[in-house]
PDB file of C-alpha atoms in Angstrom:
ATOM      1  CA  MET A   1       0.000   0.000   0.000  1.00 83.00           C
ATOM      2  CA  ASP A   2       1.372   3.380  -1.038  1.00 92.00           C
ATOM      3  CA  ILE A   3       0.891   5.666   1.989  1.00 97.00           C
ATOM      4  CA  ARG A   4       1.509   9.366   1.417  1.00 97.00           C
ATOM      5  CA  GLU A   5       2.085  12.104   4.007  1.00 97.00           C
ATOM      6  CA  THR A   6      -1.333  13.544   3.180  1.00 97.00           C
ATOM      7  CA  ASP A   7      -3.199  10.265   3.823  1.00 98.00           C
ATOM      8  CA  VAL A   8      -5.165   9.372   6.938  1.00 98.00           C
ATOM      9  CA  LEU A   9      -6.541   6.053   8.118  1.00 98.00           C
ATOM     10  CA  LEU A  10      -9.958   6.640   9.704  1.00 98.00           C
ATOM     11  CA  VAL A  11     -11.192   3.885  12.031  1.00 98.00           C
ATOM     12  CA  ILE A  12     -14.900   4.402  12.676  1.00 98.00           C
ATOM     13  CA  ASP A  13     -16.588   3.266  15.907  1.00 98.00           C
ATOM     14  CA  MET A  14     -14.978  -0.138  16.491  1.00 98.00           C
ATOM     15  CA  GLN A  15     -16.831  -0.542  19.776  1.00 98.00           C
ATOM     16  CA  ASN A  16     -17.853  -3.648  21.741  1.00 98.00           C
ATOM     17  CA  VAL A  17     -21.556  -3.236  20.911  1.00 98.00           C
ATOM     18  CA  TYR A  18     -20.796  -4.602  17.409  1.00 98.00           C
ATOM     19  CA  LEU A  19     -19.149  -7.820  18.647  1.00 98.00           C
ATOM     20  CA  PRO A  20     -20.838 -11.231  18.269  1.00 97.00           C
ATOM     21  CA  GLY A  21     -23.709 -11.742  20.684  1.00 97.00           C
ATOM     22  CA  GLN A  22     -24.325  -8.020  21.202  1.00 97.00           C
ATOM     23  CA  ARG A  23     -27.465  -6.191  20.085  1.00 92.00           C
ATOM     24  CA  TRP A  24     -25.791  -4.469  17.130  1.00 96.00           C
ATOM     25  CA  ALA A  25     -23.511  -7.370  16.195  1.00 97.00           C
ATOM     26  CA  CYS A  26     -21.969  -7.205  12.730  1.00 97.00           C
ATOM     27  CA  ASP A  27     -21.307 -10.418  10.810  1.00 92.00           C
ATOM     28  CA  ARG A  28     -17.630  -9.942   9.938  1.00 96.00           C
ATOM     29  CA  ILE A  29     -16.447  -7.849  12.870  1.00 98.00           C
ATOM     30  CA  GLN A  30     -13.713 -10.291  13.977  1.00 98.00           C
ATOM     31  CA  GLU A  31     -12.223 -10.430  10.461  1.00 98.00           C
ATOM     32  CA  ALA A  32     -12.318  -6.638  10.215  1.00 98.00           C
ATOM     33  CA  ILE A  33     -10.589  -6.209  13.582  1.00 98.00           C
ATOM     34  CA  LYS A  34      -7.637  -8.338  12.412  1.00 98.00           C
ATOM     35  CA  TYR A  35      -7.409  -6.386   9.153  1.00 98.00           C
ATOM     36  CA  ILE A  36      -7.619  -3.014  10.910  1.00 98.00           C
ATOM     37  CA  VAL A  37      -4.871  -3.951  13.391  1.00 98.00           C
ATOM     38  CA  LYS A  38      -2.573  -4.743  10.437  1.00 98.00           C
ATOM     39  CA  LEU A  39      -3.425  -1.382   8.853  1.00 98.00           C
ATOM     40  CA  VAL A  40      -2.840   0.519  12.082  1.00 98.00           C
ATOM     41  CA  GLU A  41       0.594  -1.105  12.268  1.00 97.00           C
ATOM     42  CA  THR A  42       1.297  -0.106   8.641  1.00 97.00           C
ATOM     43  CA  PHE A  43       0.283   3.567   8.794  1.00 98.00           C
ATOM     44  CA  PRO A  44       2.422   6.121  10.657  1.00 98.00           C
ATOM     45  CA  LYS A  45       0.829   6.626  14.094  1.00 97.00           C
ATOM     46  CA  SER A  46       0.307  10.324  13.386  1.00 97.00           C
ATOM     47  CA  GLN A  47      -1.850   9.412  10.378  1.00 98.00           C
ATOM     48  CA  VAL A  48      -4.373   7.189  12.164  1.00 98.00           C
ATOM     49  CA  VAL A  49      -7.515   8.576  13.768  1.00 98.00           C
ATOM     50  CA  TYR A  50     -10.362   6.849  15.581  1.00 98.00           C
ATOM     51  CA  THR A  51     -13.951   7.802  16.215  1.00 98.00           C
ATOM     52  CA  LYS A  52     -16.237   6.646  18.962  1.00 97.00           C
ATOM     53  CA  TYR A  53     -19.997   7.048  19.050  1.00 97.00           C
ATOM     54  CA  ILE A  54     -21.283   8.370  22.377  1.00 97.00           C
ATOM     55  CA  ALA A  55     -24.932   9.411  22.620  1.00 96.00           C
ATOM     56  CA  SER A  56     -25.516  13.138  22.996  1.00 94.00           C
ATOM     57  CA  LYS A  57     -26.720  14.300  26.385  1.00 93.00           C
ATOM     58  CA  ASP A  58     -28.924  16.859  24.619  1.00 94.00           C
ATOM     59  CA  PRO A  59     -30.078  15.211  21.364  1.00 94.00           C
ATOM     60  CA  GLU A  60     -32.202  17.002  18.797  1.00 93.00           C
ATOM     61  CA  GLY A  61     -34.971  15.687  16.581  1.00 95.00           C
ATOM     62  CA  VAL A  62     -34.986  11.981  15.778  1.00 96.00           C
ATOM     63  CA  TRP A  63     -31.775  11.524  17.796  1.00 95.00           C
ATOM     64  CA  ALA A  64     -33.844  12.019  20.981  1.00 96.00           C
ATOM     65  CA  GLU A  65     -36.041   9.083  19.931  1.00 96.00           C
ATOM     66  CA  TYR A  66     -32.952   7.060  18.958  1.00 95.00           C
ATOM     67  CA  ASN A  67     -31.470   7.650  22.411  1.00 95.00           C
ATOM     68  CA  ARG A  68     -34.698   6.607  24.138  1.00 95.00           C
ATOM     69  CA  MET A  69     -34.867   3.395  22.082  1.00 96.00           C
ATOM     70  CA  ASN A  70     -31.220   2.594  22.848  1.00 96.00           C
ATOM     71  CA  ALA A  71     -30.934   3.909  26.415  1.00 96.00           C
ATOM     72  CA  ASP A  72     -29.673   0.557  27.729  1.00 96.00           C
ATOM     73  CA  VAL A  73     -26.874   0.425  25.144  1.00 96.00           C
ATOM     74  CA  ASN A  74     -25.957   4.073  25.696  1.00 96.00           C
ATOM     75  CA  ALA A  75     -25.722   3.517  29.463  1.00 96.00           C
ATOM     76  CA  ASP A  76     -23.511   0.417  29.239  1.00 98.00           C
ATOM     77  CA  HIS A  77     -19.892   1.531  29.589  1.00 97.00           C
ATOM     78  CA  TRP A  78     -18.423  -1.735  28.234  1.00 98.00           C
ATOM     79  CA  LEU A  79     -20.587  -1.725  25.089  1.00 98.00           C
ATOM     80  CA  ASN A  80     -19.377   1.791  24.297  1.00 98.00           C
ATOM     81  CA  GLU A  81     -15.692   0.978  24.769  1.00 98.00           C
ATOM     82  CA  TYR A  82     -13.374   0.273  21.849  1.00 98.00           C
ATOM     83  CA  VAL A  83     -12.637  -3.386  21.121  1.00 98.00           C
ATOM     84  CA  ASP A  84      -9.688  -4.724  23.107  1.00 98.00           C
ATOM     85  CA  GLU A  85      -7.497  -5.317  20.048  1.00 98.00           C
ATOM     86  CA  LEU A  86      -7.444  -1.593  19.237  1.00 98.00           C
ATOM     87  CA  LYS A  87      -7.521   0.002  22.704  1.00 98.00           C
ATOM     88  CA  SER A  88      -3.736   0.237  23.045  1.00 98.00           C
ATOM     89  CA  TYR A  89      -3.552   2.491  19.981  1.00 98.00           C
ATOM     90  CA  LEU A  90      -6.014   5.078  21.308  1.00 98.00           C
ATOM     91  CA  ASN A  91      -5.020   8.313  22.976  1.00 97.00           C
ATOM     92  CA  ARG A  92      -6.614  11.706  23.478  1.00 95.00           C
ATOM     93  CA  ASP A  93      -4.866  13.155  20.417  1.00 96.00           C
ATOM     94  CA  ASN A  94      -6.136  10.563  17.943  1.00 98.00           C
ATOM     95  CA  THR A  95      -9.629   9.747  19.232  1.00 98.00           C
ATOM     96  CA  TYR A  96     -12.721  11.795  18.429  1.00 98.00           C
ATOM     97  CA  VAL A  97     -16.180  11.455  19.933  1.00 97.00           C
ATOM     98  CA  LYS A  98     -19.261  11.867  17.793  1.00 97.00           C
ATOM     99  CA  SER A  99     -22.977  11.689  18.484  1.00 96.00           C
ATOM    100  CA  GLN A 100     -24.323  11.393  14.964  1.00 96.00           C
ATOM    101  CA  TYR A 101     -23.630   9.014  12.093  1.00 97.00           C
ATOM    102  CA  SER A 102     -21.029  11.091  10.277  1.00 98.00           C
ATOM    103  CA  CYS A 103     -17.605  11.534  11.834  1.00 97.00           C
ATOM    104  CA  CYS A 104     -17.409  14.894  10.125  1.00 97.00           C
ATOM    105  CA  GLU A 105     -19.859  16.401  12.611  1.00 95.00           C
ATOM    106  CA  ASN A 106     -16.931  16.565  15.051  1.00 97.00           C
ATOM    107  CA  SER A 107     -15.373  19.962  14.269  1.00 97.00           C
ATOM    108  CA  GLU A 108     -11.919  19.006  15.634  1.00 98.00           C
ATOM    109  CA  LEU A 109     -11.740  15.922  13.426  1.00 98.00           C
ATOM    110  CA  ARG A 110     -13.057  17.876  10.459  1.00 97.00           C
ATOM    111  CA  GLU A 111     -10.280  20.413  10.956  1.00 97.00           C
ATOM    112  CA  ARG A 112      -7.646  17.685  11.251  1.00 97.00           C
ATOM    113  CA  LEU A 113      -8.810  16.153   7.956  1.00 97.00           C
ATOM    114  CA  ARG A 114      -8.731  19.461   6.022  1.00 95.00           C
ATOM    115  CA  CYS A 115      -5.080  19.080   4.992  1.00 94.00           C
ATOM    116  CA  CYS A 116      -5.501  15.432   3.991  1.00 97.00           C
ATOM    117  CA  GLU A 117      -6.008  14.340   0.411  1.00 96.00           C
ATOM    118  CA  ARG A 118      -6.985  10.689   0.769  1.00 98.00           C
ATOM    119  CA  ILE A 119      -8.965   9.223   3.635  1.00 98.00           C
ATOM    120  CA  PHE A 120      -8.688   5.446   4.034  1.00 98.00           C
ATOM    121  CA  ILE A 121     -11.938   4.255   5.623  1.00 98.00           C
ATOM    122  CA  THR A 122     -12.466   1.301   7.977  1.00 98.00           C
ATOM    123  CA  GLY A 123     -14.978   0.525  10.701  1.00 98.00           C
ATOM    124  CA  VAL A 124     -18.664   0.053  11.370  1.00 98.00           C
ATOM    125  CA  VAL A 125     -21.466   0.194  10.389  1.00 98.00           C
ATOM    126  CA  ALA A 126     -21.193   0.265   6.578  1.00 98.00           C
ATOM    127  CA  GLU A 127     -24.810   1.280   5.996  1.00 98.00           C
ATOM    128  CA  CYS A 128     -24.876   3.960   8.702  1.00 97.00           C
ATOM    129  CA  CYS A 129     -21.789   5.732  10.041  1.00 98.00           C
ATOM    130  CA  VAL A 130     -19.420   4.695   7.268  1.00 98.00           C
ATOM    131  CA  LEU A 131     -21.747   5.717   4.428  1.00 98.00           C
ATOM    132  CA  SER A 132     -22.698   8.999   6.073  1.00 98.00           C
ATOM    133  CA  THR A 133     -19.048   9.855   6.711  1.00 98.00           C
ATOM    134  CA  ILE A 134     -18.067   9.044   3.129  1.00 98.00           C
ATOM    135  CA  TYR A 135     -20.639  11.458   1.719  1.00 98.00           C
ATOM    136  CA  ASP A 136     -19.430  14.218   4.037  1.00 98.00           C
ATOM    137  CA  LEU A 137     -15.789  13.562   3.147  1.00 98.00           C
ATOM    138  CA  ILE A 138     -16.623  13.779  -0.549  1.00 98.00           C
ATOM    139  CA  ASP A 139     -18.415  17.073   0.077  1.00 97.00           C
ATOM    140  CA  MET A 140     -15.203  18.268   1.788  1.00 97.00           C
ATOM    141  CA  GLY A 141     -13.345  17.477  -1.453  1.00 97.00           C
ATOM    142  CA  LYS A 142     -11.576  14.362  -0.174  1.00 98.00           C
ATOM    143  CA  LYS A 143     -10.788  11.205  -2.085  1.00 98.00           C
ATOM    144  CA  VAL A 144     -12.068   8.205  -0.127  1.00 98.00           C
ATOM    145  CA  VAL A 145     -10.320   4.846  -0.197  1.00 98.00           C
ATOM    146  CA  TYR A 146     -12.914   2.226   0.745  1.00 98.00           C
ATOM    147  CA  LEU A 147     -11.094  -0.663   2.411  1.00 98.00           C
ATOM    148  CA  SER A 148     -13.650  -3.433   1.988  1.00 97.00           C
ATOM    149  CA  GLU A 149     -11.972  -5.920   4.333  1.00 98.00           C
ATOM    150  CA  GLY A 150     -12.015  -3.359   7.128  1.00 98.00           C
ATOM    151  CA  ILE A 151     -15.596  -2.125   6.704  1.00 98.00           C
ATOM    152  CA  VAL A 152     -18.382  -4.125   8.273  1.00 98.00           C
ATOM    153  CA  GLY A 153     -22.135  -3.895   7.928  1.00 98.00           C
ATOM    154  CA  GLN A 154     -24.744  -5.633   9.990  1.00 96.00           C
ATOM    155  CA  THR A 155     -24.833  -8.278   7.246  1.00 97.00           C
ATOM    156  CA  ARG A 156     -22.767  -9.104   4.176  1.00 96.00           C
ATOM    157  CA  GLU A 157     -25.785  -8.216   2.039  1.00 97.00           C
ATOM    158  CA  LYS A 158     -25.864  -4.682   3.466  1.00 97.00           C
ATOM    159  CA  GLU A 159     -22.112  -4.337   2.909  1.00 97.00           C
ATOM    160  CA  GLU A 160     -22.619  -5.230  -0.750  1.00 97.00           C
ATOM    161  CA  MET A 161     -25.513  -2.763  -1.071  1.00 98.00           C
ATOM    162  CA  VAL A 162     -23.301   0.046   0.244  1.00 98.00           C
ATOM    163  CA  LYS A 163     -20.548  -0.834  -2.222  1.00 97.00           C
ATOM    164  CA  ASN A 164     -23.115  -0.906  -5.004  1.00 97.00           C
ATOM    165  CA  ILE A 165     -24.390   2.564  -4.064  1.00 97.00           C
ATOM    166  CA  LEU A 166     -20.856   3.959  -3.875  1.00 98.00           C
ATOM    167  CA  SER A 167     -19.799   2.340  -7.155  1.00 97.00           C
ATOM    168  CA  GLY A 168     -21.462   5.224  -8.975  1.00 96.00           C
ATOM    169  CA  LEU A 169     -18.935   7.550  -7.322  1.00 96.00           C
ATOM    170  CA  SER A 170     -15.942   5.486  -8.399  1.00 95.00           C
ATOM    171  CA  PRO A 171     -13.191   6.144  -9.385  1.00 94.00           C
ATOM    172  CA  LEU A 172     -13.359   9.945  -9.057  1.00 94.00           C
ATOM    173  CA  TYR A 173     -14.539  10.152  -5.438  1.00 96.00           C
ATOM    174  CA  VAL A 174     -14.238   6.615  -4.093  1.00 97.00           C
ATOM    175  CA  ILE A 175     -11.493   4.063  -4.737  1.00 96.00           C
ATOM    176  CA  PHE A 176     -12.267   0.480  -3.743  1.00 96.00           C
ATOM    177  CA  GLN A 177      -9.499  -1.652  -2.255  1.00 93.00           C
ATOM    178  CA  PRO A 178      -9.774  -5.066  -0.629  1.00 86.00           C
TER     179      PRO A 178
END
């Protein structure tokens, strides 16, 4: 993989709630974790950023309903923690909290990504946070590298649907890599 100084690896919401047996379990999460760890070891540490979904304390609109429906998940500290395999890489300078689907709603992360040209995307959930973030990154003028092995949906079928939707934006906006 050709990694440039202006590239960033974005790891989206790899939290325990997506592990097998949990309410929001994603089919291929274990495979993705292994792939993401290899990527994190490949990229310079200064070029890897992580996001973590934490419910807003003062949600607006449909997010208030979302938080009511998922109050038990939001209140469970362990479910909201990053998966063990990635915890050692996190620090306060590379981890950004968000309370909506898109990572770009976090103004500090958005600012950090301004100077980047290519954003390599991994994480969960393909049909929610990943897709929403990709659209916002494209609107920011960024080229998105979609790392299929490191992006997980609730099901393989949903992962394929997301890739199908994004295929119309390829190769100008989105580059697909295994």
